[in-house]
Amino acid sequence: MNIELRHLRYFVAVAEELHFGRAARRLNISQPPLSQQIIQLEAETGAKLFHRTNRSVQLTAAGAQLLSDARAILLQVEQAADRAARLHRGEEGGLRIGFTSSAPFTATVSDALYRFRQRWPQVHIQMQEINTHQQLAPLLEGRLDLGVMRNTSLPDGLHHQLLLSEPLFAVVHKAHPLAGAERISVSALASEPFVFFDPQGGTALYSDILALLHRYHIKPYITQEVGEAMTILGLVATGLGVSILPASFRRARLSDLVWLPLREEDAISELWLVWSAAREQSAQMANMMALLQSNRR
């Protein structure tokens, strides 16, 4: 069969109006072409669709069935076109984002996610918590659309933009002798038992903070190695040692911890937005990137 959507639209107009003249005016065409289209449709279906007399037009049983089916088909086409348009505009679809454990603690990220959800509630956001180094391969391979990670060496094919440059803080137990200080130098931690990241964990903060200490000729006395920053905070809160973490983790608000600013001007850590240069950016990606970049600090 060679039935086109226009055949169905013309047929529905005639079937609803039961008058070729009114249907032609509704379709903004002349009556002879409309009659010809209905004749073609009857020829394609092999069924008589209308009983026609000089005074009336009535649907046959075949015509009544086709009217029901044609309405459903036209509605499906309209809905499919609408879904495609909404997907193209980024109003539907999905978005896969990798993020480090500290990212949700930053207002830059949390505010952008909230605003995105309010504006595009039909977009499914799949958040995957993985450390900086573990995000690189999924971004290159297309298993992640965007990555929110700490500053690191990126392979060819990945682009980045700075989202946040935040200070690093010393973290001590509230009963620690340093807890009453307003500001300290990293050298004050040189002989302290240090709670730190496991070097096999793959977090960029490990090398970031070690590099800071090494710049000031400090070799930390590491007594506890763990995989996650929140575990570091928990162990410091029990008095097992001290640590250094980005300011964003202060939002965890553990009452047994004291956060001490560091005097060193280079005691900072950066949060990056990373994406593949080789992949076409979807509207969903572009919308999220715009919100994150508008929140840059």
CSV table of C-alpha atoms in Angstrom, one decimal:
chain,number,residue,atom,x,y,z
A,1,MET,CA,0.0,0.0,0.0
A,2,ASN,CA,1.1,3.6,-0.7
A,3,ILE,CA,-0.9,5.4,2.0
A,4,GLU,CA,0.5,8.7,3.2
A,5,LEU,CA,-0.2,10.7,6.3
A,6,ARG,CA,-2.0,13.3,4.2
A,7,HIS,CA,-4.4,10.7,3.0
A,8,LEU,CA,-5.3,10.0,6.6
A,9,ARG,CA,-5.6,13.6,7.5
A,10,TYR,CA,-7.9,14.3,4.6
A,11,PHE,CA,-9.9,11.2,5.4
A,12,VAL,CA,-10.3,12.2,9.1
A,13,ALA,CA,-11.5,15.7,8.1
A,14,VAL,CA,-14.2,14.3,5.8
A,15,ALA,CA,-15.2,11.6,8.3
A,16,GLU,CA,-15.6,14.2,11.0
A,17,GLU,CA,-17.4,16.8,8.9
A,18,LEU,CA,-19.4,14.3,6.8
A,19,HIS,CA,-19.3,17.0,4.1
A,20,PHE,CA,-16.6,17.4,1.4
A,21,GLY,CA,-17.1,21.1,1.1
A,22,ARG,CA,-16.7,21.8,4.9
A,23,ALA,CA,-13.8,19.4,5.0
A,24,ALA,CA,-12.0,21.1,2.1
A,25,ARG,CA,-12.4,24.5,3.8
A,26,ARG,CA,-11.1,23.1,7.1
A,27,LEU,CA,-8.1,21.7,5.2
A,28,ASN,CA,-7.7,25.0,3.3
A,29,ILE,CA,-7.8,23.2,-0.1
A,30,SER,CA,-10.3,23.0,-2.9
A,31,GLN,CA,-12.9,20.2,-3.0
A,32,PRO,CA,-11.8,18.4,-6.2
A,33,PRO,CA,-8.3,17.5,-4.9
A,34,LEU,CA,-9.8,16.4,-1.6
A,35,SER,CA,-12.3,14.1,-3.4
A,36,GLN,CA,-9.4,12.7,-5.5
A,37,GLN,CA,-7.4,11.9,-2.4
A,38,ILE,CA,-10.3,10.0,-0.9
A,39,ILE,CA,-10.7,8.0,-4.1
A,40,GLN,CA,-7.0,7.2,-4.0
A,41,LEU,CA,-7.3,6.1,-0.3
A,42,GLU,CA,-10.2,3.8,-1.1
A,43,ALA,CA,-8.2,2.4,-4.0
A,44,GLU,CA,-5.2,1.7,-1.7
A,45,THR,CA,-7.3,0.1,1.0
A,46,GLY,CA,-9.5,-1.8,-1.4
A,47,ALA,CA,-12.5,-0.7,0.7
A,48,LYS,CA,-15.4,1.7,0.2
A,49,LEU,CA,-15.1,4.2,3.0
A,50,PHE,CA,-18.1,6.5,2.5
A,51,HIS,CA,-21.7,6.1,1.3
A,52,ARG,CA,-22.2,9.2,-0.9
A,53,THR,CA,-25.4,10.7,-2.2
A,54,ASN,CA,-26.3,14.1,-3.5
A,55,ARG,CA,-27.5,15.0,0.0
A,56,SER,CA,-25.3,13.2,2.5
A,57,VAL,CA,-22.0,11.5,3.2
A,58,GLN,CA,-21.9,8.6,5.7
A,59,LEU,CA,-19.2,6.3,6.9
A,60,THR,CA,-19.3,2.7,5.9
A,61,ALA,CA,-18.3,0.1,8.5
A,62,ALA,CA,-14.8,0.0,7.0
A,63,GLY,CA,-14.7,3.8,7.1
A,64,ALA,CA,-15.7,3.9,10.8
A,65,GLN,CA,-12.9,1.4,11.6
A,66,LEU,CA,-10.3,3.4,9.6
A,67,LEU,CA,-11.4,6.6,11.3
A,68,SER,CA,-10.6,5.1,14.7
A,69,ASP,CA,-7.2,3.7,13.5
A,70,ALA,CA,-6.3,6.9,11.5
A,71,ARG,CA,-6.9,9.0,14.6
A,72,ALA,CA,-4.6,6.8,16.6
A,73,ILE,CA,-2.0,6.8,13.9
A,74,LEU,CA,-2.0,10.6,13.6
A,75,LEU,CA,-1.9,11.0,17.3
A,76,GLN,CA,1.1,8.6,17.5
A,77,VAL,CA,2.9,10.6,14.8
A,78,GLU,CA,2.2,13.9,16.6
A,79,GLN,CA,3.5,12.4,19.9
A,80,ALA,CA,6.6,11.0,18.2
A,81,ALA,CA,7.4,14.3,16.6
A,82,ASP,CA,6.8,16.1,19.9
A,83,ARG,CA,9.1,13.7,21.8
A,84,ALA,CA,11.8,14.1,19.2
A,85,ALA,CA,11.5,17.9,19.4
A,86,ARG,CA,11.6,17.8,23.2
A,87,LEU,CA,14.7,15.5,23.1
A,88,HIS,CA,16.4,17.8,20.7
A,89,ARG,CA,15.7,20.8,23.0
A,90,GLY,CA,17.0,18.9,26.0
A,91,GLU,CA,13.6,18.7,27.7
A,92,GLU,CA,13.6,14.9,27.8
A,93,GLY,CA,16.2,12.1,27.6
A,94,GLY,CA,19.0,11.3,29.9
A,95,LEU,CA,22.3,12.6,31.2
A,96,ARG,CA,25.1,10.6,32.8
A,97,ILE,CA,27.4,12.5,35.2
A,98,GLY,CA,30.4,11.2,37.1
A,99,PHE,CA,31.3,13.0,40.2
A,100,THR,CA,33.9,12.9,43.0
A,101,SER,CA,32.7,12.5,46.6
A,102,SER,CA,33.3,16.2,47.3
A,103,ALA,CA,31.3,17.5,44.4
A,104,PRO,CA,27.8,17.4,46.1
A,105,PHE,CA,29.2,19.4,49.0
A,106,THR,CA,30.0,22.4,46.7
A,107,ALA,CA,27.3,24.9,46.1
A,108,THR,CA,28.5,25.3,42.5
A,109,VAL,CA,27.4,21.7,41.8
A,110,SER,CA,24.5,21.2,44.2
A,111,ASP,CA,22.8,24.5,43.1
A,112,ALA,CA,23.3,23.6,39.4
A,113,LEU,CA,21.7,20.2,39.9
A,114,TYR,CA,18.8,21.7,41.7
A,115,ARG,CA,18.1,24.3,39.1
A,116,PHE,CA,18.4,21.7,36.3
A,117,ARG,CA,15.9,19.4,38.0
A,118,GLN,CA,13.4,22.3,38.5
A,119,ARG,CA,13.7,23.4,34.8
A,120,TRP,CA,13.9,20.0,33.1
A,121,PRO,CA,12.2,17.5,35.3
A,122,GLN,CA,11.7,15.0,32.5
A,123,VAL,CA,15.4,14.5,32.0
A,124,HIS,CA,16.7,11.5,33.8
A,125,ILE,CA,20.0,12.3,35.5
A,126,GLN,CA,22.1,9.3,36.3
A,127,MET,CA,24.8,10.3,38.9
A,128,GLN,CA,27.7,8.0,39.4
A,129,GLU,CA,30.1,8.6,42.3
A,130,ILE,CA,33.6,7.6,41.2
A,131,ASN,CA,36.9,9.2,41.8
A,132,THR,CA,38.7,11.5,39.4
A,133,HIS,CA,41.0,8.9,37.7
A,134,GLN,CA,38.2,6.4,37.4
A,135,GLN,CA,36.1,8.9,35.4
A,136,LEU,CA,38.6,9.3,32.6
A,137,ALA,CA,38.0,6.1,30.6
A,138,PRO,CA,34.2,6.3,30.8
A,139,LEU,CA,34.3,9.9,29.5
A,140,LEU,CA,36.5,8.9,26.6
A,141,GLU,CA,34.4,5.8,25.8
A,142,GLY,CA,31.1,7.6,26.0
A,143,ARG,CA,29.8,5.8,29.1
A,144,LEU,CA,29.7,9.2,30.9
A,145,ASP,CA,28.5,12.5,29.4
A,146,LEU,CA,30.1,14.8,31.9
A,147,GLY,CA,32.6,14.5,34.7
A,148,VAL,CA,33.0,16.6,37.8
A,149,MET,CA,36.4,15.9,39.2
A,150,ARG,CA,39.5,17.3,40.9
A,151,ASN,CA,42.3,18.8,38.9
A,152,THR,CA,44.5,16.1,37.3
A,153,SER,CA,46.5,15.3,34.2
A,154,LEU,CA,43.9,14.7,31.4
A,155,PRO,CA,44.5,12.4,28.4
A,156,ASP,CA,44.2,13.7,24.9
A,157,GLY,CA,40.5,13.9,23.9
A,158,LEU,CA,39.2,15.3,27.1
A,159,HIS,CA,38.5,19.0,27.7
A,160,HIS,CA,38.0,20.8,31.0
A,161,GLN,CA,36.8,24.0,32.5
A,162,LEU,CA,37.4,25.3,36.0
A,163,LEU,CA,34.3,25.2,38.1
A,164,LEU,CA,35.7,26.0,41.5
A,165,SER,CA,39.0,26.9,43.1
A,166,GLU,CA,38.7,26.3,46.9
A,167,PRO,CA,41.1,26.5,49.8
A,168,LEU,CA,42.4,23.5,51.6
A,169,PHE,CA,41.9,23.3,55.3
A,170,ALA,CA,43.6,21.4,58.1
A,171,VAL,CA,41.1,19.2,59.9
A,172,VAL,CA,41.7,18.4,63.6
A,173,HIS,CA,39.7,17.0,66.6
A,174,LYS,CA,38.1,19.7,68.7
A,175,ALA,CA,40.3,18.7,71.6
A,176,HIS,CA,43.6,18.9,69.6
A,177,PRO,CA,46.1,21.5,70.8
A,178,LEU,CA,45.9,23.3,67.4
A,179,ALA,CA,42.1,23.5,67.5
A,180,GLY,CA,42.1,27.0,69.1
A,181,ALA,CA,44.3,28.6,66.4
A,182,GLU,CA,42.8,31.0,63.8
A,183,ARG,CA,45.2,29.9,61.1
A,184,ILE,CA,48.1,27.5,60.8
A,185,SER,CA,50.9,26.6,58.5
A,186,VAL,CA,51.2,23.2,57.0
A,187,SER,CA,54.4,22.8,58.9
A,188,ALA,CA,52.4,22.6,62.1
A,189,LEU,CA,51.2,19.2,60.9
A,190,ALA,CA,54.6,17.8,60.1
A,191,SER,CA,54.8,15.5,63.2
A,192,GLU,CA,51.1,14.8,63.6
A,193,PRO,CA,49.6,11.4,62.9
A,194,PHE,CA,48.0,11.8,59.5
A,195,VAL,CA,44.7,10.3,58.3
A,196,PHE,CA,44.9,10.2,54.5
A,197,PHE,CA,43.8,8.6,51.3
A,198,ASP,CA,44.8,5.2,50.3
A,199,PRO,CA,47.3,5.7,47.4
A,200,GLN,CA,45.6,2.9,45.5
A,201,GLY,CA,42.2,4.6,45.7
A,202,GLY,CA,42.7,6.8,42.6
A,203,THR,CA,41.6,10.1,44.1
A,204,ALA,CA,43.2,13.2,42.7
A,205,LEU,CA,43.2,14.8,46.1
A,206,TYR,CA,45.9,12.3,47.2
A,207,SER,CA,48.5,13.7,44.8
A,208,ASP,CA,47.1,17.2,45.2
A,209,ILE,CA,47.6,17.4,48.9
A,210,LEU,CA,50.9,15.4,48.9
A,211,ALA,CA,52.3,17.9,46.4
A,212,LEU,CA,51.4,20.8,48.7
A,213,LEU,CA,53.2,19.1,51.6
A,214,HIS,CA,56.2,18.2,49.5
A,215,ARG,CA,56.5,21.8,48.3
A,216,TYR,CA,57.1,22.8,51.9
A,217,HIS,CA,59.5,19.9,52.5
A,218,ILE,CA,57.0,18.0,54.7
A,219,LYS,CA,56.8,14.2,54.7
A,220,PRO,CA,53.5,13.4,56.5
A,221,TYR,CA,53.5,10.8,59.2
A,222,ILE,CA,50.6,8.8,57.7
A,223,THR,CA,49.1,6.3,60.2
A,224,GLN,CA,45.7,5.6,58.6
A,225,GLU,CA,44.9,5.2,54.9
A,226,VAL,CA,41.3,5.0,53.8
A,227,GLY,CA,39.4,5.2,50.5
A,228,GLU,CA,36.9,8.0,51.1
A,229,ALA,CA,37.0,11.6,52.4
A,230,MET,CA,34.0,11.0,54.6
A,231,THR,CA,35.9,8.1,56.3
A,232,ILE,CA,38.8,10.5,56.9
A,233,LEU,CA,36.5,12.9,58.6
A,234,GLY,CA,35.0,10.2,60.7
A,235,LEU,CA,38.5,9.0,61.9
A,236,VAL,CA,39.7,12.5,62.6
A,237,ALA,CA,36.5,13.0,64.6
A,238,THR,CA,37.5,10.0,66.8
A,239,GLY,CA,40.9,11.6,67.5
A,240,LEU,CA,43.0,9.2,65.4
A,241,GLY,CA,44.8,11.9,63.6
A,242,VAL,CA,44.7,15.1,61.5
A,243,SER,CA,44.2,15.6,57.8
A,244,ILE,CA,43.9,18.2,55.0
A,245,LEU,CA,40.8,18.4,52.9
A,246,PRO,CA,39.0,21.0,50.6
A,247,ALA,CA,36.8,23.6,52.2
A,248,SER,CA,33.6,22.1,50.6
A,249,PHE,CA,33.7,19.2,53.1
A,250,ARG,CA,32.9,21.6,55.9
A,251,ARG,CA,29.3,21.2,54.9
A,252,ALA,CA,29.4,17.7,56.5
A,253,ARG,CA,29.2,19.6,59.9
A,254,LEU,CA,30.6,17.0,62.3
A,255,SER,CA,30.6,18.6,65.7
A,256,ASP,CA,33.9,17.0,66.9
A,257,LEU,CA,35.9,18.6,64.0
A,258,VAL,CA,37.6,21.9,63.8
A,259,TRP,CA,38.6,23.3,60.4
A,260,LEU,CA,41.7,25.5,60.3
A,261,PRO,CA,42.6,27.7,57.4
A,262,LEU,CA,46.1,27.3,56.0
A,263,ARG,CA,48.5,30.2,55.6
A,264,GLU,CA,50.0,29.0,52.3
A,265,GLU,CA,48.5,30.8,49.3
A,266,ASP,CA,48.9,27.7,47.1
A,267,ALA,CA,46.9,25.5,49.5
A,268,ILE,CA,44.0,25.2,47.0
A,269,SER,CA,42.3,22.5,45.1
A,270,GLU,CA,40.3,22.9,41.8
A,271,LEU,CA,37.1,21.3,40.8
A,272,TRP,CA,36.8,20.7,37.0
A,273,LEU,CA,34.0,20.0,34.6
A,274,VAL,CA,35.3,17.5,32.0
A,275,TRP,CA,33.9,16.2,28.8
A,276,SER,CA,35.0,14.4,25.6
A,277,ALA,CA,36.1,16.6,22.7
A,278,ALA,CA,35.2,13.9,20.2
A,279,ARG,CA,31.6,13.4,21.1
A,280,GLU,CA,28.8,15.7,20.0
A,281,GLN,CA,27.3,17.6,22.8
A,282,SER,CA,23.6,16.8,23.4
A,283,ALA,CA,21.2,19.6,24.4
A,284,GLN,CA,21.0,17.9,27.9
A,285,MET,CA,24.8,18.2,28.2
A,286,ALA,CA,24.8,21.8,27.0
A,287,ASN,CA,22.1,22.8,29.4
A,288,MET,CA,23.9,21.3,32.4
A,289,MET,CA,27.2,22.7,31.4
A,290,ALA,CA,25.7,26.2,31.1
A,291,LEU,CA,24.2,25.9,34.6
A,292,LEU,CA,27.5,24.6,36.1
A,293,GLN,CA,29.5,27.3,34.3
A,294,SER,CA,27.1,30.0,35.5
A,295,ASN,CA,27.8,29.0,39.1
A,296,ARG,CA,31.6,29.0,38.7
A,297,ARG,CA,33.5,30.5,41.7
